[in-house]
Amino acid sequence: FPAKAIIVALGLASISSFGIAQTAAEKGLEIAIEADKRNTGWQDTTAEMTMILRNNRGEESIRNLRVKSLEVVDDGDKSLTIFDEPKDVSGTALLTFSHKTDSDDQWLYLPALKRVKRIASKNKSGPFMGSEFAFEDLSSQEIEKYTYEYLKDDACGELTCFVVKRLPTDENSGYTSQIAWIDQTEYRIIKVDFYDRKDALLKTLVSDGYTQYLDAFWRPEKMAMQNHQTGKST
């Protein structure tokens, strides 16, 4: 306390000279805040995507879909995912209202049944449309959804990344933790390891082919989710 009082009195910007080091939790949160700041202000996006499902024998199923997202300043973002092909899933839609602290709201429209199914909080860890992405993976990744711990710096391809451990604050999350590799230049998420409720490595998400839009916002051209326990991927 006396050291901090002196700093306030002198108007100093840093306390490192007094030997008060930044904690791993503080640095992890600082990285998350900077990444969020660099991805603020995009307002809305539309993306056309191809989803390729592969089973553990390498057999593929292909789906075409559109995703529309709306940035919400004071809460989590909103998104609408609509499947166009093949015919058996055409018209299926997922509406997601993400929230910073409360449980996200999600509704799945099933055209064959002509009904809307609300996704319960306890079911957010379930697979989305048979893919290796869970319903909770499709919500916006707000800062408040996790607590953070900086682990180390690490090489990630030609880049250098911060490695940050994220602990979900939602008790209904299907993950005990996530380990994220975030590049130190643009603060883009390059890779995430997901650990299940038994704290075993469940799956890994790798994002690459990043393209910058509006001279500000980076989006990956490809997101590959590999399930290590089943051998399936999306």
Coordinates of C-alpha atoms in Angstrom, one line a residue:
F1 CA 0.0 0.0 0.0
P2 CA 2.7 2.6 0.8
A3 CA 4.3 2.0 -2.6
K4 CA 1.0 2.5 -4.4
A5 CA 0.3 5.7 -2.4
I6 CA 3.7 7.1 -3.5
I7 CA 2.9 6.2 -7.1
V8 CA -0.4 8.0 -6.9
A9 CA 1.2 11.1 -5.3
L10 CA 3.9 11.2 -8.0
G11 CA 1.6 10.4 -10.9
L12 CA 3.7 7.5 -12.0
A13 CA 2.3 5.2 -14.7
S14 CA 3.9 2.0 -13.6
I15 CA 4.7 0.2 -10.4
S16 CA 7.1 -2.3 -11.8
S17 CA 10.1 -0.3 -10.5
F18 CA 8.8 -1.0 -6.9
G19 CA 9.0 -4.8 -7.5
I20 CA 5.2 -5.3 -7.8
A21 CA 5.0 -7.6 -10.7
Q22 CA 1.9 -8.2 -12.9
T23 CA 0.2 -11.4 -12.0
A24 CA -0.6 -14.1 -14.6
A25 CA -4.3 -13.4 -14.1
E26 CA -3.8 -9.7 -14.7
K27 CA -1.8 -10.3 -17.8
G28 CA -4.3 -12.8 -19.2
L29 CA -7.2 -10.4 -18.7
E30 CA -5.1 -7.6 -20.3
I31 CA -4.6 -9.7 -23.4
A32 CA -8.3 -10.6 -23.6
I33 CA -9.2 -6.9 -23.3
E34 CA -6.8 -5.8 -26.0
A35 CA -8.1 -8.6 -28.3
D36 CA -11.7 -7.5 -27.7
K37 CA -10.8 -3.8 -28.3
R38 CA -9.3 -4.6 -31.7
N39 CA -12.5 -6.4 -32.7
T40 CA -14.9 -3.7 -31.7
G41 CA -16.8 -1.5 -34.1
W42 CA -17.6 -3.9 -37.0
Q43 CA -21.4 -3.4 -36.6
D44 CA -22.6 -6.2 -38.8
T45 CA -21.3 -9.0 -41.0
T46 CA -22.6 -11.6 -43.4
A47 CA -20.7 -14.7 -44.4
E48 CA -21.3 -17.6 -46.8
M49 CA -19.8 -20.8 -45.5
T50 CA -19.3 -24.4 -46.5
M51 CA -19.3 -26.9 -43.6
I52 CA -17.6 -30.2 -44.1
L53 CA -18.3 -33.0 -41.6
R54 CA -15.8 -35.9 -41.5
N55 CA -16.2 -39.1 -39.5
N56 CA -13.4 -41.2 -38.2
R57 CA -13.3 -43.2 -41.4
G58 CA -12.7 -40.0 -43.5
E59 CA -16.2 -40.0 -45.0
E60 CA -17.5 -36.5 -45.7
S61 CA -20.9 -34.7 -45.6
I62 CA -21.1 -31.2 -47.0
R63 CA -23.5 -28.4 -46.1
N64 CA -23.8 -24.8 -47.3
L65 CA -24.9 -22.1 -44.9
R66 CA -25.1 -18.3 -44.2
V67 CA -24.3 -16.5 -41.0
K68 CA -25.5 -13.0 -40.2
S69 CA -24.1 -11.3 -37.1
L70 CA -25.0 -8.0 -35.4
E71 CA -22.7 -6.3 -33.0
V72 CA -24.3 -5.3 -29.7
V73 CA -22.3 -2.7 -27.7
D74 CA -23.6 -3.2 -24.2
D75 CA -24.2 -7.0 -24.4
G76 CA -23.2 -10.1 -26.3
D77 CA -23.6 -10.1 -30.1
K78 CA -26.5 -11.6 -32.0
S79 CA -26.3 -14.0 -34.9
L80 CA -28.5 -16.0 -37.3
T81 CA -27.2 -19.2 -39.0
I82 CA -29.3 -20.5 -41.9
F83 CA -28.6 -23.8 -43.8
D84 CA -29.3 -23.7 -47.5
E85 CA -28.0 -27.1 -48.7
P86 CA -28.4 -30.1 -48.8
K87 CA -32.2 -30.5 -49.0
D88 CA -32.6 -32.4 -45.8
V89 CA -31.3 -29.5 -43.7
S90 CA -32.4 -26.6 -45.9
G91 CA -34.2 -23.9 -43.9
T92 CA -32.8 -25.0 -40.6
A93 CA -31.8 -21.9 -38.6
L94 CA -30.1 -21.1 -35.3
L95 CA -30.8 -17.7 -33.7
T96 CA -28.3 -16.8 -30.9
F97 CA -28.5 -13.8 -28.5
S98 CA -25.2 -13.9 -26.6
H99 CA -24.9 -12.2 -23.2
K100 CA -21.9 -11.0 -21.2
T101 CA -22.8 -12.6 -17.9
D102 CA -26.2 -14.2 -18.2
S103 CA -26.8 -17.5 -20.0
D104 CA -27.0 -17.1 -23.8
D105 CA -30.4 -17.4 -25.5
Q106 CA -30.6 -19.8 -28.5
W107 CA -33.4 -21.0 -30.6
L108 CA -33.3 -23.7 -33.3
Y109 CA -35.9 -23.7 -36.1
L110 CA -36.6 -27.1 -37.6
P111 CA -38.5 -26.8 -40.9
A112 CA -39.5 -30.4 -41.1
L113 CA -41.4 -30.1 -37.9
K114 CA -42.3 -26.4 -38.5
R115 CA -41.4 -25.6 -34.9
V116 CA -38.9 -23.6 -32.9
K117 CA -36.9 -25.4 -30.2
R118 CA -35.3 -23.4 -27.4
I119 CA -31.8 -24.7 -26.5
A120 CA -31.7 -25.1 -22.7
S121 CA -28.6 -23.8 -20.9
K122 CA -27.7 -27.3 -19.7
N123 CA -27.7 -28.5 -23.4
K124 CA -25.3 -25.8 -24.7
S125 CA -22.4 -28.3 -24.7
G126 CA -24.3 -30.5 -27.2
P127 CA -23.2 -30.8 -30.9
F128 CA -24.6 -28.3 -33.3
M129 CA -26.2 -30.1 -36.3
G130 CA -24.0 -33.1 -35.9
S131 CA -20.8 -31.1 -36.1
E132 CA -17.9 -30.9 -33.8
F133 CA -18.9 -27.3 -32.8
A134 CA -21.0 -27.1 -29.7
F135 CA -23.9 -24.7 -29.4
E136 CA -21.8 -22.6 -26.9
D137 CA -19.0 -22.4 -29.5
L138 CA -21.4 -20.3 -31.7
S139 CA -21.9 -17.6 -29.2
S140 CA -19.8 -14.4 -29.2
Q141 CA -16.8 -14.8 -27.0
E142 CA -17.3 -11.9 -24.5
I143 CA -14.6 -11.1 -22.0
E144 CA -16.9 -11.7 -19.1
K145 CA -17.5 -15.3 -20.1
Y146 CA -14.1 -16.4 -18.7
T147 CA -11.5 -15.8 -16.1
Y148 CA -7.9 -15.7 -17.5
E149 CA -4.4 -16.8 -16.8
Y150 CA -1.4 -16.0 -19.0
L151 CA 0.8 -19.1 -19.3
K152 CA 3.7 -18.3 -21.7
D153 CA 4.8 -17.0 -25.0
D154 CA 5.0 -19.7 -27.7
A155 CA 5.7 -20.0 -31.4
C156 CA 2.6 -20.6 -33.6
G157 CA 3.8 -21.1 -37.2
E158 CA 5.7 -18.0 -38.3
L159 CA 4.1 -15.9 -35.5
T160 CA 4.7 -15.6 -31.8
C161 CA 1.6 -16.1 -29.6
F162 CA 0.5 -15.4 -26.1
V163 CA -0.8 -18.7 -24.6
V164 CA -3.7 -17.9 -22.3
K165 CA -5.8 -20.3 -20.2
R166 CA -9.5 -19.4 -20.1
L167 CA -11.9 -20.8 -17.4
P168 CA -15.6 -20.5 -18.3
T169 CA -17.7 -18.7 -15.7
D170 CA -20.9 -20.5 -16.9
E171 CA -21.5 -23.6 -14.7
N172 CA -23.3 -25.2 -17.7
S173 CA -20.3 -25.0 -20.0
G174 CA -19.1 -28.3 -21.4
Y175 CA -15.5 -27.2 -20.8
T176 CA -13.5 -27.0 -17.6
S177 CA -10.9 -24.9 -19.4
Q178 CA -9.6 -23.7 -22.8
I179 CA -6.1 -22.9 -23.8
A180 CA -5.9 -20.2 -26.5
W181 CA -3.0 -19.2 -28.7
I182 CA -3.3 -15.4 -29.6
D183 CA -0.9 -13.8 -31.9
Q184 CA 1.1 -11.0 -30.4
T185 CA 0.9 -8.7 -33.5
E186 CA -2.9 -8.6 -34.3
Y187 CA -4.3 -10.4 -31.3
R188 CA -6.1 -13.0 -33.5
I189 CA -6.9 -16.4 -32.1
I190 CA -4.8 -19.0 -33.9
K191 CA -5.6 -22.1 -31.9
V192 CA -7.8 -23.2 -29.0
D193 CA -7.6 -26.5 -27.1
F194 CA -10.9 -27.4 -25.3
Y195 CA -10.9 -29.6 -22.2
D196 CA -14.0 -31.5 -21.2
R197 CA -15.7 -31.8 -17.8
K198 CA -13.2 -34.6 -16.9
D199 CA -10.4 -32.2 -17.7
A200 CA -9.3 -34.3 -20.7
L201 CA -8.4 -32.8 -24.0
L202 CA -11.6 -33.0 -26.1
K203 CA -10.9 -31.0 -29.3
T204 CA -8.8 -28.4 -31.0
L205 CA -9.9 -25.5 -33.1
V206 CA -7.4 -24.1 -35.6
S207 CA -8.1 -20.8 -37.5
D208 CA -6.1 -19.8 -40.5
G209 CA -6.1 -17.8 -43.8
Y210 CA -7.0 -14.6 -42.0
T211 CA -8.2 -11.7 -44.1
Q212 CA -8.6 -8.1 -43.0
Y213 CA -11.8 -6.3 -43.7
L214 CA -12.4 -2.5 -43.7
D215 CA -8.7 -2.2 -42.9
A216 CA -9.5 -3.1 -39.3
F217 CA -11.1 -6.5 -38.6
W218 CA -9.6 -9.9 -39.2
R219 CA -11.6 -13.0 -40.0
P220 CA -10.3 -16.5 -40.7
E221 CA -11.1 -18.1 -44.1
K222 CA -11.0 -21.5 -42.4
M223 CA -11.9 -22.8 -39.0
A224 CA -11.1 -26.5 -38.4
M225 CA -12.4 -28.3 -35.3
Q226 CA -10.8 -31.7 -34.5
N227 CA -12.3 -34.0 -31.9
H228 CA -9.5 -36.0 -30.4
Q229 CA -11.8 -38.4 -28.6
T230 CA -13.9 -39.5 -31.5
G231 CA -11.6 -38.8 -34.5
K232 CA -14.3 -36.7 -36.1
S233 CA -13.8 -33.2 -37.5
T234 CA -15.6 -30.2 -38.9

